[in-house]
Tab-separated table of C-alpha atoms in Angstrom:
chain	number	residue	atom	x	y	z
A	1	MET	CA	-11.733	35.489	-172.233
A	2	SER	CA	-8.863	33.276	-171.070
A	3	VAL	CA	-7.547	36.208	-169.000
A	4	PHE	CA	-10.847	36.289	-167.092
A	5	ILE	CA	-10.789	32.532	-166.553
A	6	ALA	CA	-7.215	32.858	-165.213
A	7	LEU	CA	-8.238	35.620	-162.786
A	8	LEU	CA	-11.139	33.518	-161.514
A	9	ILE	CA	-8.772	30.582	-161.027
A	10	LEU	CA	-6.560	32.942	-158.979
A	11	CYS	CA	-9.628	33.707	-156.826
A	12	VAL	CA	-10.267	29.984	-156.392
A	13	PHE	CA	-6.692	29.462	-155.184
A	14	LEU	CA	-7.026	32.340	-152.685
A	15	CYS	CA	-10.185	30.669	-151.333
A	16	LEU	CA	-8.447	27.296	-151.159
A	17	TYR	CA	-5.617	28.931	-149.185
A	18	ARG	CA	-8.221	30.083	-146.640
A	19	VAL	CA	-9.829	26.625	-146.586
A	20	GLY	CA	-6.461	25.063	-145.800
A	21	LYS	CA	-5.137	27.628	-143.343
A	22	GLY	CA	-8.287	29.064	-141.716
A	23	PRO	CA	-7.801	28.776	-137.955
A	24	THR	CA	-11.454	28.066	-137.118
A	25	ALA	CA	-14.261	26.091	-138.703
A	26	PRO	CA	-16.388	29.145	-139.717
A	27	ASP	CA	-13.415	30.470	-141.729
A	28	ARG	CA	-13.450	27.307	-143.799
A	29	THR	CA	-17.230	27.492	-144.162
A	30	VAL	CA	-17.016	31.077	-145.456
A	31	ALA	CA	-14.371	30.083	-147.988
A	32	ILE	CA	-16.475	27.153	-149.226
A	33	ASP	CA	-19.506	29.448	-149.592
A	34	ILE	CA	-17.433	31.883	-151.666
A	35	LEU	CA	-16.156	29.000	-153.815
A	36	GLY	CA	-19.761	28.102	-154.623
A	37	THR	CA	-20.483	31.653	-155.780
A	38	LEU	CA	-17.304	31.720	-157.889
A	39	VAL	CA	-18.358	28.540	-159.686
A	40	VAL	CA	-21.533	30.355	-160.811
A	41	GLY	CA	-19.273	33.019	-162.343
A	42	PHE	CA	-17.302	30.297	-164.140
A	43	CYS	CA	-20.552	28.912	-165.565
A	44	ALA	CA	-21.551	32.378	-166.840
A	45	ILE	CA	-18.206	32.913	-168.599
A	46	TYR	CA	-18.331	29.441	-170.157
A	47	SER	CA	-21.843	30.126	-171.421
A	48	ILE	CA	-20.575	33.340	-173.077
A	49	ILE	CA	-17.681	31.455	-174.700
A	50	THR	CA	-19.628	28.427	-175.962
A	51	LYS	CA	-23.025	30.158	-176.594
A	52	LYS	CA	-24.822	27.208	-174.976
A	53	ASP	CA	-27.396	27.640	-172.225
A	54	LEU	CA	-26.425	24.297	-170.674
A	55	TYR	CA	-23.950	26.119	-168.437
A	56	MET	CA	-26.572	28.534	-167.122
A	57	ASN	CA	-28.652	25.542	-166.009
A	58	ILE	CA	-25.618	24.274	-164.115
A	59	GLY	CA	-25.146	27.743	-162.584
A	60	ILE	CA	-28.713	27.994	-161.296
A	61	SER	CA	-28.650	24.555	-159.701
A	62	TRP	CA	-25.159	25.170	-158.298
A	63	ALA	CA	-26.285	28.421	-156.617
A	64	LEU	CA	-29.228	26.711	-154.928
A	65	LEU	CA	-27.277	23.601	-153.858
A	66	SER	CA	-24.427	25.727	-152.498
A	67	PHE	CA	-26.972	27.655	-150.417
A	68	ILE	CA	-28.381	24.419	-148.963
A	69	GLY	CA	-24.873	23.212	-148.113
A	70	THR	CA	-23.998	26.499	-146.422
A	71	ILE	CA	-27.154	26.461	-144.320
A	72	ALA	CA	-26.489	22.865	-143.280
A	73	LEU	CA	-22.899	23.684	-142.268
A	74	ALA	CA	-24.067	26.761	-140.324
A	75	LYS	CA	-26.628	24.714	-138.427
A	76	TYR	CA	-23.961	22.113	-137.679
A	77	LEU	CA	-21.610	24.803	-136.338
A	78	ASP	CA	-24.446	26.168	-134.218
A	79	GLY	CA	-24.699	22.809	-132.487
A	80	ARG	CA	-28.323	22.179	-133.418
A	81	GLY	CA	-29.980	19.328	-135.267
A	82	PHE	CA	-30.889	19.661	-138.913
A	83	ASP	CA	-34.635	19.456	-138.262
A	84	GLU	CA	-34.952	22.397	-135.842
B	1	MET	CA	-22.013	48.551	-178.467
B	2	ASN	CA	-23.585	45.686	-176.548
B	3	GLU	CA	-20.346	43.722	-176.551
B	4	THR	CA	-18.490	46.747	-175.167
B	5	ALA	CA	-20.984	47.092	-172.321
B	6	GLY	CA	-20.714	43.366	-171.624
B	7	LEU	CA	-16.920	43.532	-171.606
B	8	ILE	CA	-16.943	46.465	-169.169
B	9	LEU	CA	-19.350	44.619	-166.853
B	10	LEU	CA	-17.199	41.493	-167.066
B	11	ILE	CA	-13.995	43.373	-166.191
B	12	VAL	CA	-15.603	45.239	-163.259
B	13	GLY	CA	-17.225	42.036	-161.963
B	14	ILE	CA	-14.004	40.062	-162.016
B	15	ALA	CA	-12.180	42.963	-160.340
B	16	PHE	CA	-14.748	42.801	-157.528
B	17	ASP	CA	-14.252	39.023	-157.274
B	18	VAL	CA	-10.462	39.366	-157.012
B	19	VAL	CA	-10.712	42.141	-154.399
B	20	GLY	CA	-13.173	40.078	-152.354
B	21	CYS	CA	-10.901	37.037	-152.373
B	22	ILE	CA	-7.884	39.166	-151.391
B	23	GLY	CA	-10.007	40.416	-148.478
B	24	LEU	CA	-10.820	36.812	-147.585
B	25	VAL	CA	-7.097	36.115	-147.245
B	26	ARG	CA	-5.908	39.370	-145.698
B	27	LEU	CA	-8.459	40.408	-143.059
B	28	PRO	CA	-7.937	39.445	-139.409
B	29	ASP	CA	-10.995	37.567	-138.108
B	30	VAL	CA	-13.931	35.572	-139.409
B	31	TYR	CA	-16.494	38.398	-139.289
B	32	ASN	CA	-14.321	40.807	-141.284
B	33	ARG	CA	-13.549	38.092	-143.828
B	34	LEU	CA	-17.236	37.258	-144.084
B	35	GLN	CA	-18.392	40.774	-144.838
B	36	ALA	CA	-15.581	41.545	-147.292
B	37	ALA	CA	-15.820	38.310	-149.222
B	38	THR	CA	-19.604	37.945	-149.316
B	39	LYS	CA	-20.457	41.465	-150.452
B	40	CYS	CA	-17.723	41.780	-153.061
B	41	VAL	CA	-18.130	38.311	-154.549
B	42	THR	CA	-21.944	38.558	-154.674
B	43	LEU	CA	-21.821	41.854	-156.574
B	44	GLY	CA	-19.011	40.625	-158.832
B	45	THR	CA	-20.796	37.418	-159.762
B	46	CYS	CA	-24.035	39.311	-160.438
B	47	MET	CA	-22.138	41.643	-162.792
B	48	ILE	CA	-20.642	38.659	-164.637
B	49	LEU	CA	-24.120	37.159	-164.999
B	50	LEU	CA	-25.507	40.509	-166.210
B	51	SER	CA	-22.787	40.640	-168.858
B	52	VAL	CA	-24.305	37.440	-170.327
B	53	LEU	CA	-27.436	39.523	-171.058
B	54	PHE	CA	-25.407	42.170	-172.897
B	55	TYR	CA	-23.362	39.639	-174.860
B	56	THR	CA	-26.238	37.503	-176.138
B	57	GLY	CA	-29.345	39.735	-176.101
B	58	ILE	CA	-32.745	38.559	-174.930
B	59	ASN	CA	-32.954	34.817	-175.400
B	60	GLN	CA	-33.212	31.638	-173.362
B	61	MET	CA	-29.703	31.951	-171.955
B	62	SER	CA	-29.998	35.536	-170.717
B	63	VAL	CA	-33.353	34.877	-169.038
B	64	LYS	CA	-31.682	32.031	-167.180
B	65	ALA	CA	-28.850	34.421	-166.271
B	66	LEU	CA	-31.366	36.894	-164.817
B	67	LEU	CA	-32.968	34.061	-162.834
B	68	CYS	CA	-29.500	33.103	-161.583
B	69	ILE	CA	-28.871	36.730	-160.485
B	70	TRP	CA	-32.096	36.585	-158.481
B	71	PHE	CA	-31.067	33.326	-156.802
B	72	VAL	CA	-27.549	34.546	-155.988
B	73	LEU	CA	-28.879	37.816	-154.545
B	74	LEU	CA	-31.400	35.869	-152.478
B	75	THR	CA	-29.194	33.060	-151.168
B	76	SER	CA	-25.743	34.568	-150.635
B	77	PRO	CA	-26.616	37.146	-147.903
B	78	THR	CA	-28.842	34.591	-146.178
B	79	GLY	CA	-26.015	32.078	-146.039
B	80	ALA	CA	-23.569	34.723	-144.803
B	81	HIS	CA	-25.967	35.760	-142.054
B	82	ALA	CA	-26.409	32.132	-140.980
B	83	ILE	CA	-22.635	31.597	-140.852
B	84	ALA	CA	-22.061	34.787	-138.831
B	85	ARG	CA	-24.773	33.848	-136.337
B	86	ALA	CA	-23.440	30.312	-135.993
B	87	ALA	CA	-19.870	31.568	-135.518
B	88	HIS	CA	-20.944	34.017	-132.822
B	89	ARG	CA	-23.047	31.452	-130.995
B	90	SER	CA	-20.293	28.825	-131.106
B	91	GLY	CA	-17.992	31.278	-129.325
B	92	ILE	CA	-15.532	32.421	-131.995
B	93	PRO	CA	-13.804	35.510	-130.490
B	94	LEU	CA	-13.749	38.872	-132.241
B	95	TRP	CA	-10.526	40.503	-133.390
B	96	ASP	CA	-8.560	42.363	-130.663
B	97	GLY	CA	-9.138	45.709	-132.403
B	98	SER	CA	-12.940	45.363	-132.458
B	99	ILE	CA	-14.609	48.103	-130.435
B	100	MET	CA	-18.175	46.852	-129.956
B	101	ASP	CA	-20.229	43.646	-130.019
B	102	LYS	CA	-23.907	44.563	-130.268
B	103	TYR	CA	-25.108	40.982	-130.744
B	104	ALA	CA	-23.530	39.865	-127.458
B	105	GLU	CA	-25.147	42.850	-125.686
B	106	ASP	CA	-28.523	41.917	-127.172
B	107	ARG	CA	-28.184	38.318	-126.062
B	108	GLU	CA	-27.182	39.364	-122.520
B	109	GLY	CA	-30.202	41.673	-122.333
B	110	ALA	CA	-32.508	38.895	-123.484
B	111	GLU	CA	-31.093	36.510	-120.878
B	112	ASP	CA	-31.514	39.093	-118.101
B	113	LYS	CA	-35.138	39.603	-119.059
B	114	VAL	CA	-35.800	35.858	-118.812
C-alpha cells in the first residue's frame, strides 16, 4: 500500500509543478481541480488501510467542495459575478 | 479472489492517475492539459474507489465509496467544461499546432446573427 501512496504523492508533486509554473491562470485552476480529485483517491486508499469509513465521509465532502471551488474559480476567470 | 480484483483495480487506477498527471505537465496548452488530466484522473480515481468495494465487500464503507464514484463522475466533467469555457472566453490562445476552433466559429456565427 505504501507504494501506491508514494505514486499518488508523485502525482501531487506533478500537479504542484503545474500550479507553480503554469503560464496562465486557467492552467493553475486545472491543476487545483486535479489535486482535489487526487485527494479523494488518497481518502479511498486510507480507508482500505485503516478499515474505517471516516475517510470515505471526508472523500465525499471533499469531492463536492472541490467542485464548488472549481466552479467559483471558473466564473471568476470568465469575468462574471458569482450570482449570475 | 476479491482482494486480487481489488489490487488489480488499484494498480490500474493509480497508473491512470500517474499518466494523467504526466500529461498535465507535458502537453502544450491549457485545453490539451485539461482533457488529458481530467479524463485520466477521473477514471483512475473511480477505479481506486471501486477497489474499496472489492476489498471490503458490501458494507457501510463501500456504499459510501459508490456514492463518491457517482459524485466524482458528476462533478469532474462539469468543472472541466466550466474551466474550458472560461479559458476560451477570457482569451487564452490555442496552441500553434491546433488546426480548428469550432467554439470560436460558433460564437462568431451567433454574433453575426444578432
